Tab-separated table of N, CA and C in Angstrom:
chain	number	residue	atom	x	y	z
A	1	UNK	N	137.689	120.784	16.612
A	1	UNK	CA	137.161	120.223	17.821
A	1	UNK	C	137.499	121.129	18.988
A	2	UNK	N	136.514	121.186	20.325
A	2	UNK	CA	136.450	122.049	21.422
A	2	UNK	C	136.945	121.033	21.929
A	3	UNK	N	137.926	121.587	23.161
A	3	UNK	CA	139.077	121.064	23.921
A	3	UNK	C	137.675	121.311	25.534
A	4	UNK	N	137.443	119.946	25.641
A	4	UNK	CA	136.510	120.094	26.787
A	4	UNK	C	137.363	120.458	28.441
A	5	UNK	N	136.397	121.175	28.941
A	5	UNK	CA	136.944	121.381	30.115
A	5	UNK	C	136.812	120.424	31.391
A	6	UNK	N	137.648	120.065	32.349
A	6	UNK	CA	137.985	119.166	32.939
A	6	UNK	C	136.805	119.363	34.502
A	7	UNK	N	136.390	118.698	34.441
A	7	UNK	CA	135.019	118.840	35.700
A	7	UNK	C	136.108	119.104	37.041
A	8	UNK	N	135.223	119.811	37.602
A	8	UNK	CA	135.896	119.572	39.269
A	8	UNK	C	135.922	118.482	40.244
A	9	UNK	N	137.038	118.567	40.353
A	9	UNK	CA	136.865	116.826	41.360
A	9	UNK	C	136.387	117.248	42.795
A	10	UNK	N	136.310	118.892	43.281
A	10	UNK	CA	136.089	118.567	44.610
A	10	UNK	C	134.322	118.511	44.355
A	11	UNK	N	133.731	118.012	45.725
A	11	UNK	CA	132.768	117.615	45.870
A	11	UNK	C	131.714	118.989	46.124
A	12	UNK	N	131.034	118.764	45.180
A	12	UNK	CA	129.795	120.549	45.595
A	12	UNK	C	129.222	120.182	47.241
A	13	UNK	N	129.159	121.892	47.448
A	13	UNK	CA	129.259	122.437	48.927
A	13	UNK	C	127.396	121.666	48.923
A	14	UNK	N	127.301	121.089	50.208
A	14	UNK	CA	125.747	121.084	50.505
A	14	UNK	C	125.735	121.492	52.231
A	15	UNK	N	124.667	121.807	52.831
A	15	UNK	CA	124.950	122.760	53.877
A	15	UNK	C	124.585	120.466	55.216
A	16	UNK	N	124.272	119.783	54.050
A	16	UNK	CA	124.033	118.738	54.938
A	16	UNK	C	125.028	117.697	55.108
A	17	UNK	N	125.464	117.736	56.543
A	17	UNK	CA	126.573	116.936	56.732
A	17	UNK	C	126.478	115.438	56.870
A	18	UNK	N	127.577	114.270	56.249
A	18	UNK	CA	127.167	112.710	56.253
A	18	UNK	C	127.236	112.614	57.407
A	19	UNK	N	126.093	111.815	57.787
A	19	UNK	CA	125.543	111.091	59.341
A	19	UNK	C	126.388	109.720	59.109
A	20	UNK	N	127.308	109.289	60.443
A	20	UNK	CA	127.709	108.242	60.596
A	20	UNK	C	126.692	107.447	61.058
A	21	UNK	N	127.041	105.776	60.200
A	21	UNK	CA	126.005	105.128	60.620
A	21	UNK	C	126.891	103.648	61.650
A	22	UNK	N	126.420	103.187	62.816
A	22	UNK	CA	127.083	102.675	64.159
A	22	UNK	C	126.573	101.315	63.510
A	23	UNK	N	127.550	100.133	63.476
A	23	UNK	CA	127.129	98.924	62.988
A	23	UNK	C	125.669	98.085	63.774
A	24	UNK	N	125.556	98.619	65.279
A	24	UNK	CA	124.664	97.769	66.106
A	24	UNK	C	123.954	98.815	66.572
A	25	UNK	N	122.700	98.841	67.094
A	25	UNK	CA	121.589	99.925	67.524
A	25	UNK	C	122.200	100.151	68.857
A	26	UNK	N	121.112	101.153	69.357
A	26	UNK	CA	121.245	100.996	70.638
A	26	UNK	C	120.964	99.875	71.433
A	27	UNK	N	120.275	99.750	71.180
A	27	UNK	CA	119.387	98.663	71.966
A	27	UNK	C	120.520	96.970	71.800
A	28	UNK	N	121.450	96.800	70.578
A	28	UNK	CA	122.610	96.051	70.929
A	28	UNK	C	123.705	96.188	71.768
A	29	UNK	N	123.962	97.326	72.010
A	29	UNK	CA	124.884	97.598	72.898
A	29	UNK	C	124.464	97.450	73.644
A	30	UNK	N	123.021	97.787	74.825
A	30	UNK	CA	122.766	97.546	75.918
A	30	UNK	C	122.719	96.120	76.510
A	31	UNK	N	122.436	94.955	75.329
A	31	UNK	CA	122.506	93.736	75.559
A	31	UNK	C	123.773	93.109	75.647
A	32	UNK	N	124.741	93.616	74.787
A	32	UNK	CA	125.788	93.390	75.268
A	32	UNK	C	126.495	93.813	76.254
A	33	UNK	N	126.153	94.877	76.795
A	33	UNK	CA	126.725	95.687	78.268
A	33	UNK	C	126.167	94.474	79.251
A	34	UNK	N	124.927	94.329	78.819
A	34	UNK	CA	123.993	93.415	80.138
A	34	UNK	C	124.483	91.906	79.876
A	35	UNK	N	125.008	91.403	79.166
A	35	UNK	CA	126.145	90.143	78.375
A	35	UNK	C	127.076	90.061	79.745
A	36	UNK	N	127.899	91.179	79.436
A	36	UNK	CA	129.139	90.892	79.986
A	36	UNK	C	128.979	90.917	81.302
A	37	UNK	N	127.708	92.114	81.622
A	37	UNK	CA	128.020	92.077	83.524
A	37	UNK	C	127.560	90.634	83.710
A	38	UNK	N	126.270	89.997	83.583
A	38	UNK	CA	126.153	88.403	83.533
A	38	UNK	C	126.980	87.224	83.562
A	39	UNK	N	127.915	87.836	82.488
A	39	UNK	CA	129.295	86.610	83.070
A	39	UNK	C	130.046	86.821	83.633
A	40	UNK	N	130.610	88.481	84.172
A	40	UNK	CA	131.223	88.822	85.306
A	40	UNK	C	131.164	88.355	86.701
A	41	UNK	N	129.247	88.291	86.439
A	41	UNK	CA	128.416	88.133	87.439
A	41	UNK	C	128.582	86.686	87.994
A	42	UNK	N	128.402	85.399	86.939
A	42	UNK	CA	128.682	84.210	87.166
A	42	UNK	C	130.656	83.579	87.356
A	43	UNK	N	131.316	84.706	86.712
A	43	UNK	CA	132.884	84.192	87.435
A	43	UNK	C	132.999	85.017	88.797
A	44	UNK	N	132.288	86.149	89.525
A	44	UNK	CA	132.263	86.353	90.616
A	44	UNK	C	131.425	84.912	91.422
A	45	UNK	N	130.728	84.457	91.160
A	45	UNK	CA	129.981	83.098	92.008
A	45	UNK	C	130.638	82.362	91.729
A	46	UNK	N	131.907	82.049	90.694
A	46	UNK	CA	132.392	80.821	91.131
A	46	UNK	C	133.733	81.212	92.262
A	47	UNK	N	134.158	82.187	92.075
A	47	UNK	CA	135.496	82.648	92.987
A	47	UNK	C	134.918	81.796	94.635
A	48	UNK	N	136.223	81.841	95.354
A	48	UNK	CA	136.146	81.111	96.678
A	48	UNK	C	135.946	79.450	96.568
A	49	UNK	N	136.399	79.643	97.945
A	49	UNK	CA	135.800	78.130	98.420
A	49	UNK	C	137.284	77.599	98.542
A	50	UNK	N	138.494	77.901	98.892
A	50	UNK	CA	139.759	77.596	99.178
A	50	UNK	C	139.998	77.533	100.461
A	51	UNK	N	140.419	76.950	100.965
A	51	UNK	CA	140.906	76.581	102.481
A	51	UNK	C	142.174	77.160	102.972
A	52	UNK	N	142.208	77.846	103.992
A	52	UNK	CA	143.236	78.668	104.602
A	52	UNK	C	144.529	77.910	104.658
A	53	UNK	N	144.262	76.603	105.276
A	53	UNK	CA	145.257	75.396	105.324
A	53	UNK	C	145.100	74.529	104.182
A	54	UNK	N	146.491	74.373	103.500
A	54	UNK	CA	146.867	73.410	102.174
A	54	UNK	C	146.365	72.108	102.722
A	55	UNK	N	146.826	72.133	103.822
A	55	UNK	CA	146.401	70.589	104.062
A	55	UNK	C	145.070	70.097	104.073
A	56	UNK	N	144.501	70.834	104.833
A	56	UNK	CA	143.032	70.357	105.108
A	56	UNK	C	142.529	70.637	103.623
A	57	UNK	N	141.531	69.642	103.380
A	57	UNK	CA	140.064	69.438	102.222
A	57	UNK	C	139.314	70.495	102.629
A	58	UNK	N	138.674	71.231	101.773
A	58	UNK	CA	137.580	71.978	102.486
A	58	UNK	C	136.228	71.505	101.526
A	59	UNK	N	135.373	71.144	101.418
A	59	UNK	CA	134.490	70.757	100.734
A	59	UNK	C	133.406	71.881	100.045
A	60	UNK	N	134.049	73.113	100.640
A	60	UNK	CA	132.579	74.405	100.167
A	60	UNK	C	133.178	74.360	98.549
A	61	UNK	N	134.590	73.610	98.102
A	61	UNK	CA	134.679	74.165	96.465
A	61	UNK	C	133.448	73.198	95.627
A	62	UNK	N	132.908	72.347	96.397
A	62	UNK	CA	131.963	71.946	95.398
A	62	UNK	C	130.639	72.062	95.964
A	63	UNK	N	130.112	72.787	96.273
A	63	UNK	CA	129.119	73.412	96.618
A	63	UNK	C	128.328	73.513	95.333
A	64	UNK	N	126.757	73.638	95.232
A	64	UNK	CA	125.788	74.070	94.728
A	64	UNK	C	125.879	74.919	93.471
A	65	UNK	N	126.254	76.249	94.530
A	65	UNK	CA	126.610	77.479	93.891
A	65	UNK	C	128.022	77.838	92.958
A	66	UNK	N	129.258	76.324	92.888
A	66	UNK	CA	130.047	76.755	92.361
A	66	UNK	C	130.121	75.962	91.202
A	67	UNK	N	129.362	74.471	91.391
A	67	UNK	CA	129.206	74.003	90.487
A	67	UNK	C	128.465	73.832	89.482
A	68	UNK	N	127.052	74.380	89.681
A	68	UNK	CA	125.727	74.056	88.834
A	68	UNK	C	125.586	75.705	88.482
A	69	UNK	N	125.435	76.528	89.766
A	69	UNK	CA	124.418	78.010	89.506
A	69	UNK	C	125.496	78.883	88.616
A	70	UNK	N	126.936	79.384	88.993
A	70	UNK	CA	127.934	80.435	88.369
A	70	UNK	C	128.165	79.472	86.873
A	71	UNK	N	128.418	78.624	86.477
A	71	UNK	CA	128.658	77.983	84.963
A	71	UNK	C	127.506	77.993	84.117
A	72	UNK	N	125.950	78.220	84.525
A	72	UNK	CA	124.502	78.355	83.997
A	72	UNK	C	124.740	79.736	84.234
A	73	UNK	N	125.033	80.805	84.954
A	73	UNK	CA	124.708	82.363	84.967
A	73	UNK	C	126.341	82.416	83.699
A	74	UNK	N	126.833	81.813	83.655
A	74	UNK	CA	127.989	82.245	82.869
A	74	UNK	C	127.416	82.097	81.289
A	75	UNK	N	126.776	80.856	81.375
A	75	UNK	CA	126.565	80.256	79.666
A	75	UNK	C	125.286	81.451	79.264
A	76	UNK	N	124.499	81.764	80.031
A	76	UNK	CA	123.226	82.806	79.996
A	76	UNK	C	123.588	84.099	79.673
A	77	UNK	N	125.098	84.465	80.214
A	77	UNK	CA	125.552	85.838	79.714
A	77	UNK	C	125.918	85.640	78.501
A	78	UNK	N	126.843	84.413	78.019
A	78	UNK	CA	127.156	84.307	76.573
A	78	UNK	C	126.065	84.234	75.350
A	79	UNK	N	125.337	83.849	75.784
A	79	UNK	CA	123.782	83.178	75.445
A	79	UNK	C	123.411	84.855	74.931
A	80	UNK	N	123.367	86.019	76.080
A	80	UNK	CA	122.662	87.099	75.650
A	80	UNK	C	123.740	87.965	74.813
A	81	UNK	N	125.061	87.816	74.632
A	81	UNK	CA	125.839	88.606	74.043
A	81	UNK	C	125.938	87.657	72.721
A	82	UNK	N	125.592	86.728	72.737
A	82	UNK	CA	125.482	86.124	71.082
A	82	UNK	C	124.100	86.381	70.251
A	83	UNK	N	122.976	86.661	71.346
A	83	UNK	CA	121.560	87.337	71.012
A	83	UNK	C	122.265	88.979	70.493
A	84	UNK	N	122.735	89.572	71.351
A	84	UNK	CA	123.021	90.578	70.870
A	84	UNK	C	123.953	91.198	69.454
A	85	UNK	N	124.474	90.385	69.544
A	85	UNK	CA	125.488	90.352	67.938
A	85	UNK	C	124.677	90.003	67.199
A	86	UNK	N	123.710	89.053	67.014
A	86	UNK	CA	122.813	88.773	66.241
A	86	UNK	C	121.483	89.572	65.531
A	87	UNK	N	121.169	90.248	66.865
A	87	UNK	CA	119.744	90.992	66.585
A	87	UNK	C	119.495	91.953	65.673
A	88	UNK	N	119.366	92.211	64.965
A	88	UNK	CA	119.027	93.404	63.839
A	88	UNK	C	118.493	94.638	64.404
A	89	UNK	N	119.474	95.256	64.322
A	89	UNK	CA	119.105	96.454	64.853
A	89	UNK	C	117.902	97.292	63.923
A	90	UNK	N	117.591	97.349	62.926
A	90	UNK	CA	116.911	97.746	61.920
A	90	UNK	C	115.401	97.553	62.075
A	91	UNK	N	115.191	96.204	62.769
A	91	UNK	CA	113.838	95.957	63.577
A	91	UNK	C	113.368	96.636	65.208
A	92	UNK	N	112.254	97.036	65.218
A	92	UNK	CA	111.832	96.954	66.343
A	92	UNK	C	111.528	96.186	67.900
């Protein structure tokens, strides 16, 4: 019997290098970039509305804009960064 010879373990030379592949497209990352400024965007609208004096009430903390509009621009950013984790990048 011939005593076989032992293959090479390193890997043959090819002049083409492995392309890393990025779990989310482009086009996910941008939705998630545009995610986060959105809820940045809605905890900047709720900031303020505190009164200089402890004592005095000031009534602007329940305003319009701190109660209804910044908690809807907040849920809308989460809303698009859960679209974005989701979307298949693989589609058009």
């Amino acid at each position: 019997m011939k005593a076989q010879k032992p293959e090479s373990t390193q890997p043959k030379s090819s002049s083409a290098t492995p392309q890393t592949e990025f779990l989310f497209g482009k086009i996910n990352y941008q939705l998630l970039l545009a995610g986060i400024a959105v809820i940045c965007i809605g905890f900047l609208l709720m900031a303020g509305g505190g009164s200089e004096d402890p004592t005095v009430f000031n009534d602007a903390i329940f305003n319009f804009r701190r109660i209804r509009l910044a908690p809807t621009v907040v849920l809308i950013g989460f809303g698009l960064t859960v679209f974005a984790v989701l979307k298949n990048p693989k589609k058009n």
